[in-house]
Coordinates of C-alpha atoms and ligand atoms in Angstrom, one line a residue:
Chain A
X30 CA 0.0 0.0 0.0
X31 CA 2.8 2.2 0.8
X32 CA 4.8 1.3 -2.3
X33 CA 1.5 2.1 -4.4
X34 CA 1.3 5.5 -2.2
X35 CA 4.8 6.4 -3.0
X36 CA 4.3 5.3 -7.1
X37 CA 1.7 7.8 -7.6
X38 CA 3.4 10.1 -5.5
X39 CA 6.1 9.5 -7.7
X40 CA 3.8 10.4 -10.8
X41 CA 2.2 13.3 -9.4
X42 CA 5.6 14.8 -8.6
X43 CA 7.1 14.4 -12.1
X44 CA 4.1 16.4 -13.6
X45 CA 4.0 19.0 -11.0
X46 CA 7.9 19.5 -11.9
X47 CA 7.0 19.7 -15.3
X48 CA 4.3 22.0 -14.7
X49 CA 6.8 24.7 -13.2
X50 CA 9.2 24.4 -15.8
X51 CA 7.4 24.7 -18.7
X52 CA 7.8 27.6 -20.8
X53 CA 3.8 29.3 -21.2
X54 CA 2.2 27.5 -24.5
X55 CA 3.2 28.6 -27.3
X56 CA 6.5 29.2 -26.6
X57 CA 8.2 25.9 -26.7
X58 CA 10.9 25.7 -28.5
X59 CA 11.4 29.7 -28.7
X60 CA 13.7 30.1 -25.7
X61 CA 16.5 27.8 -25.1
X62 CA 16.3 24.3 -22.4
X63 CA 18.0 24.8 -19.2
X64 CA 19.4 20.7 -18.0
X65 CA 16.7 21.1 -15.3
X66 CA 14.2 20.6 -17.9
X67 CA 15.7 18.1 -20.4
X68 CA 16.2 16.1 -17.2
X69 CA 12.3 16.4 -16.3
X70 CA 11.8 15.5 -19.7
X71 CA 13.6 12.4 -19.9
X72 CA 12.2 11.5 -16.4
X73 CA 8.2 11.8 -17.9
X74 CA 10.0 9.3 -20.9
X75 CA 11.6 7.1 -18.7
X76 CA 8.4 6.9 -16.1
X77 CA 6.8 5.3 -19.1
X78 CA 9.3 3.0 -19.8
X79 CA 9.2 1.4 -16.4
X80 CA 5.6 1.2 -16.7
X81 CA 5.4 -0.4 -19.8
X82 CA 8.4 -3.1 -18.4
X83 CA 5.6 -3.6 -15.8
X84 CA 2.9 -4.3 -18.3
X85 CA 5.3 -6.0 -20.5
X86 CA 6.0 -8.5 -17.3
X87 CA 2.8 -9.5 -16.6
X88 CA 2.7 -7.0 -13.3
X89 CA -0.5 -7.4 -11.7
X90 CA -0.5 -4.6 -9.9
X91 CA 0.0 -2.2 -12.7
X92 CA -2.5 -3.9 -15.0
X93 CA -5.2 -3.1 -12.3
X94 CA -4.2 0.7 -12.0
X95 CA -4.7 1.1 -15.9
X96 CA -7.4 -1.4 -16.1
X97 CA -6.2 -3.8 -19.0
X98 CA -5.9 -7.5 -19.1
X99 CA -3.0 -8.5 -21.1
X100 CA -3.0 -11.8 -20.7
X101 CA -5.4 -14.7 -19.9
X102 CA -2.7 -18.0 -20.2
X103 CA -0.4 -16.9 -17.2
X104 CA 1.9 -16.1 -19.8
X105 CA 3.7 -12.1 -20.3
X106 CA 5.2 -10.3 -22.9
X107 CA 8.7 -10.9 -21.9
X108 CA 8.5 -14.7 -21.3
X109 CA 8.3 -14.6 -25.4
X110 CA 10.3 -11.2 -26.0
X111 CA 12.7 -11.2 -23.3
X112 CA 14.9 -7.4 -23.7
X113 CA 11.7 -6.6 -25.9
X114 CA 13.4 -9.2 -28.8
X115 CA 11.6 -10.0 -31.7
X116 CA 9.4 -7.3 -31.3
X117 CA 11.1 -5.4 -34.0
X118 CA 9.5 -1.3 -33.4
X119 CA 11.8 -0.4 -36.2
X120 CA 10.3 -2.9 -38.9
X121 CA 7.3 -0.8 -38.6
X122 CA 4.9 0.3 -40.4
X123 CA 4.6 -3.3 -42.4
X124 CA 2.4 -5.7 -44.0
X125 CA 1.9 -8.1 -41.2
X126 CA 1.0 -12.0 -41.7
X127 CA -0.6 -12.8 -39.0
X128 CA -3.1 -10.2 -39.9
X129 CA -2.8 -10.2 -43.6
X130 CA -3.0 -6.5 -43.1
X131 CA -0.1 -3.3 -43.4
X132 CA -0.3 -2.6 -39.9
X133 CA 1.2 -0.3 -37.2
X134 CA 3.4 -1.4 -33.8
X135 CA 0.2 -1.0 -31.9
X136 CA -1.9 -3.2 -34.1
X137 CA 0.5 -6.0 -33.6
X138 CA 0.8 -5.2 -29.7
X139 CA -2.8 -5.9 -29.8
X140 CA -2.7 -8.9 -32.4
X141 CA -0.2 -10.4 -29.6
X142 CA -2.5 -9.6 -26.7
X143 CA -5.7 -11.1 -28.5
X144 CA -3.2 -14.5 -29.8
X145 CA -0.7 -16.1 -28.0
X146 CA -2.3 -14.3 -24.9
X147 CA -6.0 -14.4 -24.6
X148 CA -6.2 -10.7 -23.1
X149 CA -8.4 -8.1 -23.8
X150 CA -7.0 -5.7 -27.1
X151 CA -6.5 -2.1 -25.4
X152 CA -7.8 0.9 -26.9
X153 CA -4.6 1.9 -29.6
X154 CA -4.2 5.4 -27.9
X155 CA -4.6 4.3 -24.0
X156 CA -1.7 5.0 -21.2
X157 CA -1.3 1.2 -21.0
X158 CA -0.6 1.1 -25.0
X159 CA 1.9 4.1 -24.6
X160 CA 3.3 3.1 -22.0
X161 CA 3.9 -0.6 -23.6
X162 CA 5.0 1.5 -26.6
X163 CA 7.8 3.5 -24.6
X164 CA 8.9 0.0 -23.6
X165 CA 9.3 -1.7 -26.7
X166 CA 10.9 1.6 -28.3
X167 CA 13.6 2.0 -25.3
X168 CA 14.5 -1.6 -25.4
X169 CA 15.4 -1.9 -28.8
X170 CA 16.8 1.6 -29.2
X171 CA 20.1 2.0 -31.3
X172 CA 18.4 -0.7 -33.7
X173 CA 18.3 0.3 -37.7
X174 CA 15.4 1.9 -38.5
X175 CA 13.9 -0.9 -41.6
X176 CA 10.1 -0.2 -41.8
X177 CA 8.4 -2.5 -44.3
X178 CA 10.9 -5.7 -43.6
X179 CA 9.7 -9.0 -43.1
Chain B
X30 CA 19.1 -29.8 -51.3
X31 CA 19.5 -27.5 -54.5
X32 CA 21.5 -24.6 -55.5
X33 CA 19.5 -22.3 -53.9
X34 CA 19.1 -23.4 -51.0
X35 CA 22.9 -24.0 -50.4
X36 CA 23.6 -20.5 -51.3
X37 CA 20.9 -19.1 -48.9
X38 CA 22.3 -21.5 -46.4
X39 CA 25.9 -20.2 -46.6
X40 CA 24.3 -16.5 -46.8
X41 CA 22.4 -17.3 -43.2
X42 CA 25.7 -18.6 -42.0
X43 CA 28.1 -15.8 -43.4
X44 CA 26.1 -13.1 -41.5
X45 CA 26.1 -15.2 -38.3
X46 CA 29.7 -14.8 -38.4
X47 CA 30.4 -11.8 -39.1
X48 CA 28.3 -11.3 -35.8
X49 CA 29.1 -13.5 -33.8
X50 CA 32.8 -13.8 -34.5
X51 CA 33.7 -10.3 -33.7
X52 CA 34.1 -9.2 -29.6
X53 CA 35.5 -10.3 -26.7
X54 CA 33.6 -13.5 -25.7
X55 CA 34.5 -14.7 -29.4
X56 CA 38.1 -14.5 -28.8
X57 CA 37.8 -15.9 -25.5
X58 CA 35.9 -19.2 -27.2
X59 CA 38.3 -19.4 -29.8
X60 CA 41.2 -19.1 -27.2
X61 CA 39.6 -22.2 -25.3
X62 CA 39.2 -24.3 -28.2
X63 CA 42.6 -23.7 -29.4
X64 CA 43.8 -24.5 -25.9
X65 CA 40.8 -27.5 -25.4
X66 CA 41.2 -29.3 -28.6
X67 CA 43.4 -31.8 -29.0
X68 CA 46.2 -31.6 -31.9
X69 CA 44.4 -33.3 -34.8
X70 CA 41.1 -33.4 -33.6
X71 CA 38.9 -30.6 -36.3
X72 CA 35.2 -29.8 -35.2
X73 CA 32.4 -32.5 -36.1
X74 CA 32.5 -33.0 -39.6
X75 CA 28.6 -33.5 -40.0
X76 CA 27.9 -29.9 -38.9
X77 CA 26.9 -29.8 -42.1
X78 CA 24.0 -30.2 -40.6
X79 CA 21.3 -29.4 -43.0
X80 CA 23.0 -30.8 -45.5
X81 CA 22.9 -33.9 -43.9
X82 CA 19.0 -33.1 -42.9
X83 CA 18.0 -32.7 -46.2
X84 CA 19.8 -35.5 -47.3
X85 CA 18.1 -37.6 -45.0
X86 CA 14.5 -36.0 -45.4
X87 CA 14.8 -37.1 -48.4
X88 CA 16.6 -40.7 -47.7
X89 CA 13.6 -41.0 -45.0
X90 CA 10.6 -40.6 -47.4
X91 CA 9.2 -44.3 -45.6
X92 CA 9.8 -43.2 -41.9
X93 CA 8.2 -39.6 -42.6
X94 CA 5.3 -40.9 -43.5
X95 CA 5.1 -42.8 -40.5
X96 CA 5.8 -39.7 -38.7
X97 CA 2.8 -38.3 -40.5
X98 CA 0.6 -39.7 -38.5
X99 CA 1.6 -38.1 -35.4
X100 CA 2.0 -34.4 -37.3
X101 CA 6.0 -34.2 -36.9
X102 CA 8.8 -34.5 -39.2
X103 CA 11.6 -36.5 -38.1
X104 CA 14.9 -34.5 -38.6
X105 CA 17.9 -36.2 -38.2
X106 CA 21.7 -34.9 -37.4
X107 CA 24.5 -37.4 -37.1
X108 CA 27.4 -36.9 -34.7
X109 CA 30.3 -39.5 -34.6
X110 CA 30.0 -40.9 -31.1
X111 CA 32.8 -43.9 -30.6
X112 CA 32.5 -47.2 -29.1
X113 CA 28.5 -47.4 -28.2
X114 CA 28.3 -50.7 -28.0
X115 CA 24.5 -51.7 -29.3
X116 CA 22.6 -49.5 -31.5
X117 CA 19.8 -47.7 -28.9
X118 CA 17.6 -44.4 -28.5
X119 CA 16.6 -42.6 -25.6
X120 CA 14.1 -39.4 -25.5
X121 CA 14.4 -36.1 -24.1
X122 CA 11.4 -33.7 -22.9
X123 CA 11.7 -31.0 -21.1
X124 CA 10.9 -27.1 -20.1
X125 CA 7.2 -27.7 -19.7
X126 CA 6.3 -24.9 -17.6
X127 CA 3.2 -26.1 -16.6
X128 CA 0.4 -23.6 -14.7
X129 CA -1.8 -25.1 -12.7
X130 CA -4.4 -26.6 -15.3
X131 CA -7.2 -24.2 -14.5
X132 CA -4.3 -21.5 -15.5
X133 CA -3.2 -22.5 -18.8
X134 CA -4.4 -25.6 -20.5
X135 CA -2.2 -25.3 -23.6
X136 CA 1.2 -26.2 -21.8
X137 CA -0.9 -29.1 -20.6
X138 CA -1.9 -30.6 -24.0
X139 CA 1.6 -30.2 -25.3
X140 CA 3.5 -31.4 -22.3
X141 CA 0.4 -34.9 -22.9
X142 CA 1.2 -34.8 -26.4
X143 CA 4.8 -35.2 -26.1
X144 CA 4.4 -38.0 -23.4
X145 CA 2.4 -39.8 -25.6
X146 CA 4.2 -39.6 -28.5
X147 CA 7.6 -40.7 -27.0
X148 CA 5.2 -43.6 -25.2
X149 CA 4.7 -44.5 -28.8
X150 CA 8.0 -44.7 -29.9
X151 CA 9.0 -48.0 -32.1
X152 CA 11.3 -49.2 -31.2
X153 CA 10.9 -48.2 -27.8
X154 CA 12.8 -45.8 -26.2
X155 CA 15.3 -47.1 -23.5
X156 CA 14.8 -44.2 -21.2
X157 CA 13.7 -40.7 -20.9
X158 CA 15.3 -38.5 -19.4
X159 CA 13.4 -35.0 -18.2
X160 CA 15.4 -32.1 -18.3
X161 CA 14.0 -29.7 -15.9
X162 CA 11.5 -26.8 -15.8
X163 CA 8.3 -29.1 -15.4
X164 CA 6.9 -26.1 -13.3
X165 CA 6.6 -22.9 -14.2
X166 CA 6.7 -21.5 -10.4
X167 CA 7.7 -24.2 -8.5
X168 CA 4.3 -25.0 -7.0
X169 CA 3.5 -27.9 -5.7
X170 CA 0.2 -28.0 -7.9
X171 CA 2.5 -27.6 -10.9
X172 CA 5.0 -30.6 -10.2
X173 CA 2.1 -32.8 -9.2
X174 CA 0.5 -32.1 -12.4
X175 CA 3.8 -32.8 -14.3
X176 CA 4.2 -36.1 -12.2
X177 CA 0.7 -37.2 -13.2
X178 CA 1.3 -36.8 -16.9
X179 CA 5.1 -38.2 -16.6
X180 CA 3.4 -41.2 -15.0
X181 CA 1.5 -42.5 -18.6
X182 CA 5.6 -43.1 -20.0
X183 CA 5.8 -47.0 -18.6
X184 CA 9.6 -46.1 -19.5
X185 CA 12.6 -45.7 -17.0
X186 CA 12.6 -41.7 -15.9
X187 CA 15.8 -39.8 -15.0
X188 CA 15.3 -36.2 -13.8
X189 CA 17.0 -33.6 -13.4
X190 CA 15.6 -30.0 -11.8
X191 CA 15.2 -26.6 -13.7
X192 CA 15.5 -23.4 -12.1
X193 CA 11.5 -22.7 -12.1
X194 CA 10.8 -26.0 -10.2
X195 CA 13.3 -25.3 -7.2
X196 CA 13.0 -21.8 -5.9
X197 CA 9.4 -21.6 -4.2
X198 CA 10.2 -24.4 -1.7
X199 CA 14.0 -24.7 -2.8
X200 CA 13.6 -27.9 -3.9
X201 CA 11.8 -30.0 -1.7
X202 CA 9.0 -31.2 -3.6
X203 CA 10.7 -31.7 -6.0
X204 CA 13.1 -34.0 -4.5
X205 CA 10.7 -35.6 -2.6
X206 CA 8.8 -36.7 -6.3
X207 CA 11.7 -36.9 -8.5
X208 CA 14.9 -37.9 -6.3
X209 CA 18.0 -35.6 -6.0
X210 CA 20.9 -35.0 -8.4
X211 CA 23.6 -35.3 -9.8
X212 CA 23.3 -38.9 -10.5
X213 CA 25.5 -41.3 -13.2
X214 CA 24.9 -44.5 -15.1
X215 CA 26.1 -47.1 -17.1
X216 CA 24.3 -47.9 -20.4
X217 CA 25.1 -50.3 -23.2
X218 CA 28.9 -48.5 -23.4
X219 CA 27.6 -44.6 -22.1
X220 CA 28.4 -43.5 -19.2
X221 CA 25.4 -40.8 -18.9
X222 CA 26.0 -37.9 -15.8
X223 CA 22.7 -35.9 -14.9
X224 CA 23.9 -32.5 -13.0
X225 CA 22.2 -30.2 -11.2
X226 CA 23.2 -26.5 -12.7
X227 CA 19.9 -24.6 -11.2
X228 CA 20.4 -25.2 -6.6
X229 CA 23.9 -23.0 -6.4
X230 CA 22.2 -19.7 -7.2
X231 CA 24.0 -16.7 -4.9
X232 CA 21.3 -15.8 -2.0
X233 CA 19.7 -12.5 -3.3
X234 CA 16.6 -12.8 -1.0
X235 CA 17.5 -12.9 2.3
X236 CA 18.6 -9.3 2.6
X237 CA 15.6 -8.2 0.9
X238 CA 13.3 -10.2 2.7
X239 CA 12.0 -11.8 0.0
X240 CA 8.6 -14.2 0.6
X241 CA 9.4 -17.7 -1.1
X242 CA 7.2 -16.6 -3.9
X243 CA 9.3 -13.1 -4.3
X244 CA 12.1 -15.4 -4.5
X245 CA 10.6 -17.4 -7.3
X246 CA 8.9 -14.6 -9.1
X247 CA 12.4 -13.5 -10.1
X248 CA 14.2 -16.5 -10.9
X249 CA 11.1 -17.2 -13.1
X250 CA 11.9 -13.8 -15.7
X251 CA 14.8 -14.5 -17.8
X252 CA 15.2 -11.2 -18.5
X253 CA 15.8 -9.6 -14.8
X254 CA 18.9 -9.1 -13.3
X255 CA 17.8 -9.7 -9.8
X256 CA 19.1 -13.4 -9.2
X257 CA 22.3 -12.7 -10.6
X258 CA 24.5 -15.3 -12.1
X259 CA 22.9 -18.3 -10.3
X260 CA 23.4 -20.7 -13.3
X261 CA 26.4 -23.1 -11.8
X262 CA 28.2 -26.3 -11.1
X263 CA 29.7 -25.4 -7.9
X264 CA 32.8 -26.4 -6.5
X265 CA 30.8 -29.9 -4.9
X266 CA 29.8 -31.1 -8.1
X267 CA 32.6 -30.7 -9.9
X268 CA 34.5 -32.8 -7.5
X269 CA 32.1 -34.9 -8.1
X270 CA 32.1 -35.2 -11.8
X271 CA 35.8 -35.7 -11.5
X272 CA 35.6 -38.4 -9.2
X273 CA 32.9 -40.5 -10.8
X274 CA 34.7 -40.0 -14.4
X275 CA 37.8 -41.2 -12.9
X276 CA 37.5 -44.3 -13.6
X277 CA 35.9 -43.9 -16.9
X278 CA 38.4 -44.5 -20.1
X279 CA 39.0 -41.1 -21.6
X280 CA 37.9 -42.9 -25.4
X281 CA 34.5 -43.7 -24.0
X282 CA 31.8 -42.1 -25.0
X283 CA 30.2 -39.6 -22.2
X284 CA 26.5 -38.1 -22.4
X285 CA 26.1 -34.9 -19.8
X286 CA 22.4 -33.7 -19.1
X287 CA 22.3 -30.2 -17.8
X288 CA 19.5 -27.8 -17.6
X289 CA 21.9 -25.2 -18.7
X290 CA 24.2 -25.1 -21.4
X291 CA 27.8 -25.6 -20.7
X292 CA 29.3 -22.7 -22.3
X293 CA 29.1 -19.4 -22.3
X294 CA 26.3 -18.0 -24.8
X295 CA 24.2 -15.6 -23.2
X296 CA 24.8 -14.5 -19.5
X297 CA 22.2 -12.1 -18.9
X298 CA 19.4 -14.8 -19.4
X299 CA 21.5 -17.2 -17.6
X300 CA 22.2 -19.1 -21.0
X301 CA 25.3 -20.4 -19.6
X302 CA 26.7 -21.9 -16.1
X303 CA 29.2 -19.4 -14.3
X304 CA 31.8 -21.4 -13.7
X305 CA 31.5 -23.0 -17.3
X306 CA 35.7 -23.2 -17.6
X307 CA 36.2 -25.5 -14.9
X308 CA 33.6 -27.5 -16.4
X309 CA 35.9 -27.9 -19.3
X310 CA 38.7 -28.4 -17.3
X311 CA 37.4 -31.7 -15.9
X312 CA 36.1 -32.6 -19.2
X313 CA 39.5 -31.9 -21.4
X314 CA 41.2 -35.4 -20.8
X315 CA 37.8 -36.9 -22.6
X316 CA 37.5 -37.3 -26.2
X317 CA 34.3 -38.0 -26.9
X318 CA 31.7 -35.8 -24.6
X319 CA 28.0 -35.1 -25.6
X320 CA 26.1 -32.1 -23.7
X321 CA 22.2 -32.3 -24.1
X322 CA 20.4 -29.4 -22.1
X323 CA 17.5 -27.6 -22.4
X324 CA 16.3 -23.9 -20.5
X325 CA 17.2 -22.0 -23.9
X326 CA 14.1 -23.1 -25.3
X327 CA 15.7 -23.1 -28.8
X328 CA 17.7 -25.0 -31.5
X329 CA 21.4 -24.8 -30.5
X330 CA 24.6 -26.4 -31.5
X331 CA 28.0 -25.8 -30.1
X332 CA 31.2 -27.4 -29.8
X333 CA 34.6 -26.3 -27.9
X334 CA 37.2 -28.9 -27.2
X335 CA 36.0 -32.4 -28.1
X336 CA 32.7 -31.4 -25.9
X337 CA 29.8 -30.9 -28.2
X338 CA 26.9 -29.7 -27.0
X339 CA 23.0 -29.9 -27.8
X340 CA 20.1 -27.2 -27.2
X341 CA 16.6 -29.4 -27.1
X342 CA 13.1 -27.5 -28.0
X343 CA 10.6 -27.1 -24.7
X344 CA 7.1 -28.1 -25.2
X345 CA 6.1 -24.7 -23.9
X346 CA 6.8 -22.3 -26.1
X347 CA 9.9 -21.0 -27.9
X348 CA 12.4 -18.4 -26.7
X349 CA 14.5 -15.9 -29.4
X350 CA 17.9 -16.3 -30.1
X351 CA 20.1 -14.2 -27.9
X352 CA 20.9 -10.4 -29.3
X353 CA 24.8 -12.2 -29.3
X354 CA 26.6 -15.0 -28.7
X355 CA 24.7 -17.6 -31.0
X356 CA 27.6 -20.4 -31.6
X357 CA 28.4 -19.9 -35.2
X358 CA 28.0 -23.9 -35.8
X359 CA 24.3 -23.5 -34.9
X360 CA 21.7 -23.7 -37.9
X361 CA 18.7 -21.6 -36.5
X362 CA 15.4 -22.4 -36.2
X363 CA 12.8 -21.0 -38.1
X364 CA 10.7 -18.1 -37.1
X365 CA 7.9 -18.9 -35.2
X366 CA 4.5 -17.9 -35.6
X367 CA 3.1 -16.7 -32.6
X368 CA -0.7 -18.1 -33.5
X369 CA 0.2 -21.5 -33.2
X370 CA 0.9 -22.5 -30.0
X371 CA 2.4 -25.8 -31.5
X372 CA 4.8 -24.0 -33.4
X373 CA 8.6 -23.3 -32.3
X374 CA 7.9 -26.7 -29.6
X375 CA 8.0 -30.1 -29.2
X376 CA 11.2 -32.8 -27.9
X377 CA 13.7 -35.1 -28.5
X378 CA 15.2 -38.3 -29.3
X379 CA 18.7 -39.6 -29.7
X380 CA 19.7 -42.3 -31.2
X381 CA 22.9 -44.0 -30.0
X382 CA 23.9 -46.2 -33.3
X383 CA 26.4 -49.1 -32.6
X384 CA 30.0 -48.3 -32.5
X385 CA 29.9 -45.2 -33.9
X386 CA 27.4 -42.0 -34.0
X387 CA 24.5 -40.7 -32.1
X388 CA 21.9 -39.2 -34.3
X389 CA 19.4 -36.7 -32.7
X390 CA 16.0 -35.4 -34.3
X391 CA 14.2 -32.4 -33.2
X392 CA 10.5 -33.5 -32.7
X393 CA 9.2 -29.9 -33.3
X394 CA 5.5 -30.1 -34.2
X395 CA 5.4 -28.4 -37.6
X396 CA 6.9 -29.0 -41.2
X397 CA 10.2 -27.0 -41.3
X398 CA 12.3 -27.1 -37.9
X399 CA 16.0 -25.3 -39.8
X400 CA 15.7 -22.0 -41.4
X401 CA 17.2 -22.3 -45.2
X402 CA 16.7 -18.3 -46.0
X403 CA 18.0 -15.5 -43.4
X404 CA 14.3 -14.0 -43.5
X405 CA 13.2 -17.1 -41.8
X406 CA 15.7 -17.6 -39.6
X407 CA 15.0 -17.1 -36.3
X408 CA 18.9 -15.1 -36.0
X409 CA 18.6 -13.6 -39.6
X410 CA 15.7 -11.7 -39.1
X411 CA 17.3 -9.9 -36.2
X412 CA 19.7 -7.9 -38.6
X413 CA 18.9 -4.6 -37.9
X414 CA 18.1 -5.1 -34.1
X415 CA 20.0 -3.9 -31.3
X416 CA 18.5 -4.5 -27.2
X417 CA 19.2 -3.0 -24.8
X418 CA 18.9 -4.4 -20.5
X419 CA 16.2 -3.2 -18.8
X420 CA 16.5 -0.4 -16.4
X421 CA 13.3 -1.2 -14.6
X422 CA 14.5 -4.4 -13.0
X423 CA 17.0 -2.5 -11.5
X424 CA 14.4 0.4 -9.7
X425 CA 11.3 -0.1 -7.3
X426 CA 9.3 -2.4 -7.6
X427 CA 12.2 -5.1 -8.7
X428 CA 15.2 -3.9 -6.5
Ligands
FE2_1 FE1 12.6 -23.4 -19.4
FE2_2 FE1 15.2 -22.9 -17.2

């Protein structure tokens, strides 16, 4: 209970810090970043990240706070992708076989939640779906980008 | 096999080396084959291994019909194994994972289907050996279940433990069911050594305060850092292995079961034991020294010194080949479709032919086990991939 307090505390905190740095609307990019910022940045990426490794291993807990059921066989995301493998982000957009259909990273997250894992498909712009996203994207950054391959 | 397929063959195999052969780890293996190897000896000549698969997929046109029946392809490789002295087989299952059945009822049917199918064996089967990972979190549900279906093989069973049967209760239900390792015996001219490389993990809970099932929850991700290297011989058994090979003429042929491989091929997912060089150290005065393991989930071949070693398929599902370290005399699997849970699966049987070879056949329930074309492989479609650890395992809730 106290971890979940300190989570969303966590969460909370990182938006309020954004909230105080950000530059009024409109006038992003107009002035220059101080590190401050670029760090608060990275730490509203990397908040995602972690979430979506706690989707992406079958973490209970997290699942319940977003309300999605990934999986229905026991079985996560990683115990097939460990290090996000063979979900290739970068292969993206691509005609995909499963599906017989050009489809997008999220359509195939969803193909593999449906498939191999009995869940419930997540609506395609949901936190979860980001979140599982960021993931997928950080794990397998530094690869070639190769949309379109096989 | 035609021109083609030779050509895509080589293609597959010349971009597997240039990958894997580069870096520190493949200097190190080459460094202990030189130093491993004795003067003379050259690796297995029947690594052309698809060749010789094809070859005999076409030589076996009587038996695969046979095999028909039961949906698989027999697949043969041929290793030269001196000295057996009657022509036998033996079958391998293993990395089951099973749920309790109101969980998951697919890892059920396949773990049945393999039992049955290596009950139907003709000839028979002299043994099975199981090669760990019947549960998938080492509940006592789980290796009951496993126990039940194991019971319908009337063969002899030897058993050794995976890491996701031993870390709720640390072994003992398992041991009480399935007896305690390592073990060695004595079979028409093998001497066959089953080790335990899954009980000598360092003890990362105990600070932490870790419940039992905390404990198992992270030996049972591949990917988390959190057990550390746990995969190991240990001092013990190695003393062990020496002793009871002692008296064991250094020509004779010697089959090691291991859950883990006995090299070095992946260490952040454990694909490897720790102390994998004194392994080879005891081993080096033998010739002729056969690994068969399993927890990679995978087709695998490797061979340093004169110890050649096996990866067998799980009935479970499949795991991808490792971002590096993928022995360069591996063929790859195919690419697996993730639709059919039957696909990327199955087990194994060896065939220990008199005086000379054993053969062993993946029993992978679909058409096509070896990938021909690097767009089917299950390395060559990997190309443009780089992975990198996770962070999270390493930050709250994990840590
Ligand atoms: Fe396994
Ligand atoms: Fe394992």
């Amino acid at each position: 209970m106290r971890r979940q307090r300190r989570y969303w505390l966590g969460v909370l905190g990182g938006c309020l810090g954004l909230l105080l740095l950000a530059v009024p609307y409109g006038q992003a990019h107009k002035v220059k970043h101080t590190p401050a910022e670029l760090k608060a940045f990275q730490e509203v990426f990397l908040e995602q990240v972690r979430l979506g490794d706690l989707l992406f291993h079958g973490d209970a807990e997290t699942e319940r706070q977003l309300g999605v059921r990934l999986s229905r066989t026991g079985m996560a995301c990683a115990m097939c992708h460990p290090f996000a493998s063979d979900t290739h982000p970068h292969e993206f957009p691509k005609f995909q076989e499963q599906m017989q259909e050009f489809a997008t990273l999220r359509e195939m997250i969803n193909w593999c939640i449906e498939n191999p894992n009995e869940g419930e498909r997540i609506d395609p712009n949901s936190p979860a779906m980001k979140a599982l996203e960021a993931y997928i994207y950080w794990s397998n950054r530094g690869s070639k980008l190769d949309p379109g391959r096989h | 096999m035609d021109r083609t397929d030779a050509l895509r063959l080589e293609h597959v195999r010349r971009q597997q080396r240039r990958h894997q052969n580069s870096g520190e780890l493949a200097r190190l293996r080459r460094e202990m084959d030189k130093t491993l190897r004795p003067p003379g000896v050259h690796p297995d000549r029947s690594l052309g291994i698809t060749r010789r698969t094809f070859l005999h997929r076409s030589l076996l046109t009587g038996a695969v019909a046979g095999a028909a029946a039961y949906g698989w392809f027999p697949l043969l490789n041929t290793i030269e194994l001196a000295y057996g002295a009657e022509t036998f087989s033996f079958a391998w299952i293993s990395d089951t994972h099973l749920y309790p059945k109101e969980v998951n009822t697919r890892f059920v049917e396949k773990a049945v289907r393999a039992v049955k199918e290596v009950q139907a064996m003709q000839p028979p089967a002299d043994f099975l050996i199981f090669g760990g990972d019947l549960a998938q979190l080492g509940d006592p549900v789980e290796l009951q279940l496993g126990n039940e279906i194991l019971k319908e093989l009337t063969i002899t069973k030897y058993f050794i433990p995976g890491e996701h049967d031993w870390y709720l209760d640390m072994g003992a239900t398992w041991e009480k069911l399935f007896g305690t390792s390592p073990w060695s015996f004595d079979h028409k001219g093998v001497r066959f050594i089953g080790l335990d490389t899954i009980s000598h993990a360092p003890d990362y809970w105990s600070a932490k305060k870790m419940t039992p099932k905390e404990r198992m929850a992270h030996m049972a991700t591949l990917d988390s850092s959190v057990a550390g290297a746990w995969a190991a011989v240990g001092r013990e058994q190695l003393t062990w292995l020496d002793r009871t090979l002692s008296d064991w003429p250094k020509d004779r042929p010697v089959v090691i079961f291991s859950h883990n491989p006995l090299y070095e091929y992946y260490p952040p997912w454990n694909f490897w034991v720790r102390d994998w060089r004194e392994v080879h150290e005891v081993l080096r005065p033998f010739t002729n020294v056969t690994n068969i393991h399993g927890h990679v989930h995978q087709v695998l071949y490797n061979e340093i010194g004169t110890l050649r070693s096996i990866g067998m398929l799980a009935t479970s599902w499949p795991w991808p080949y490792a971002p590096e370290g993928v022995p360069p005399l591996t063929i790859p699997m195919v690419r697996v479709d993730p639709g059919d849970p039957f696909d990327g699966v199955g087990w194994g049987k060896m065939t220990v032919r008199q005086g000379e070879r054993v053969d062993y056949e993946y029993m992978m329930w679909r058409q096509d086990v070896l990938a021909t074309a690097p767009w089917d492989a299950g390395t060559g479609d990997n190309i443009n991939q780089i992975l990198s650890p996770r962070l999270a395992d390493r930050m709250w809730p994990y840590q």
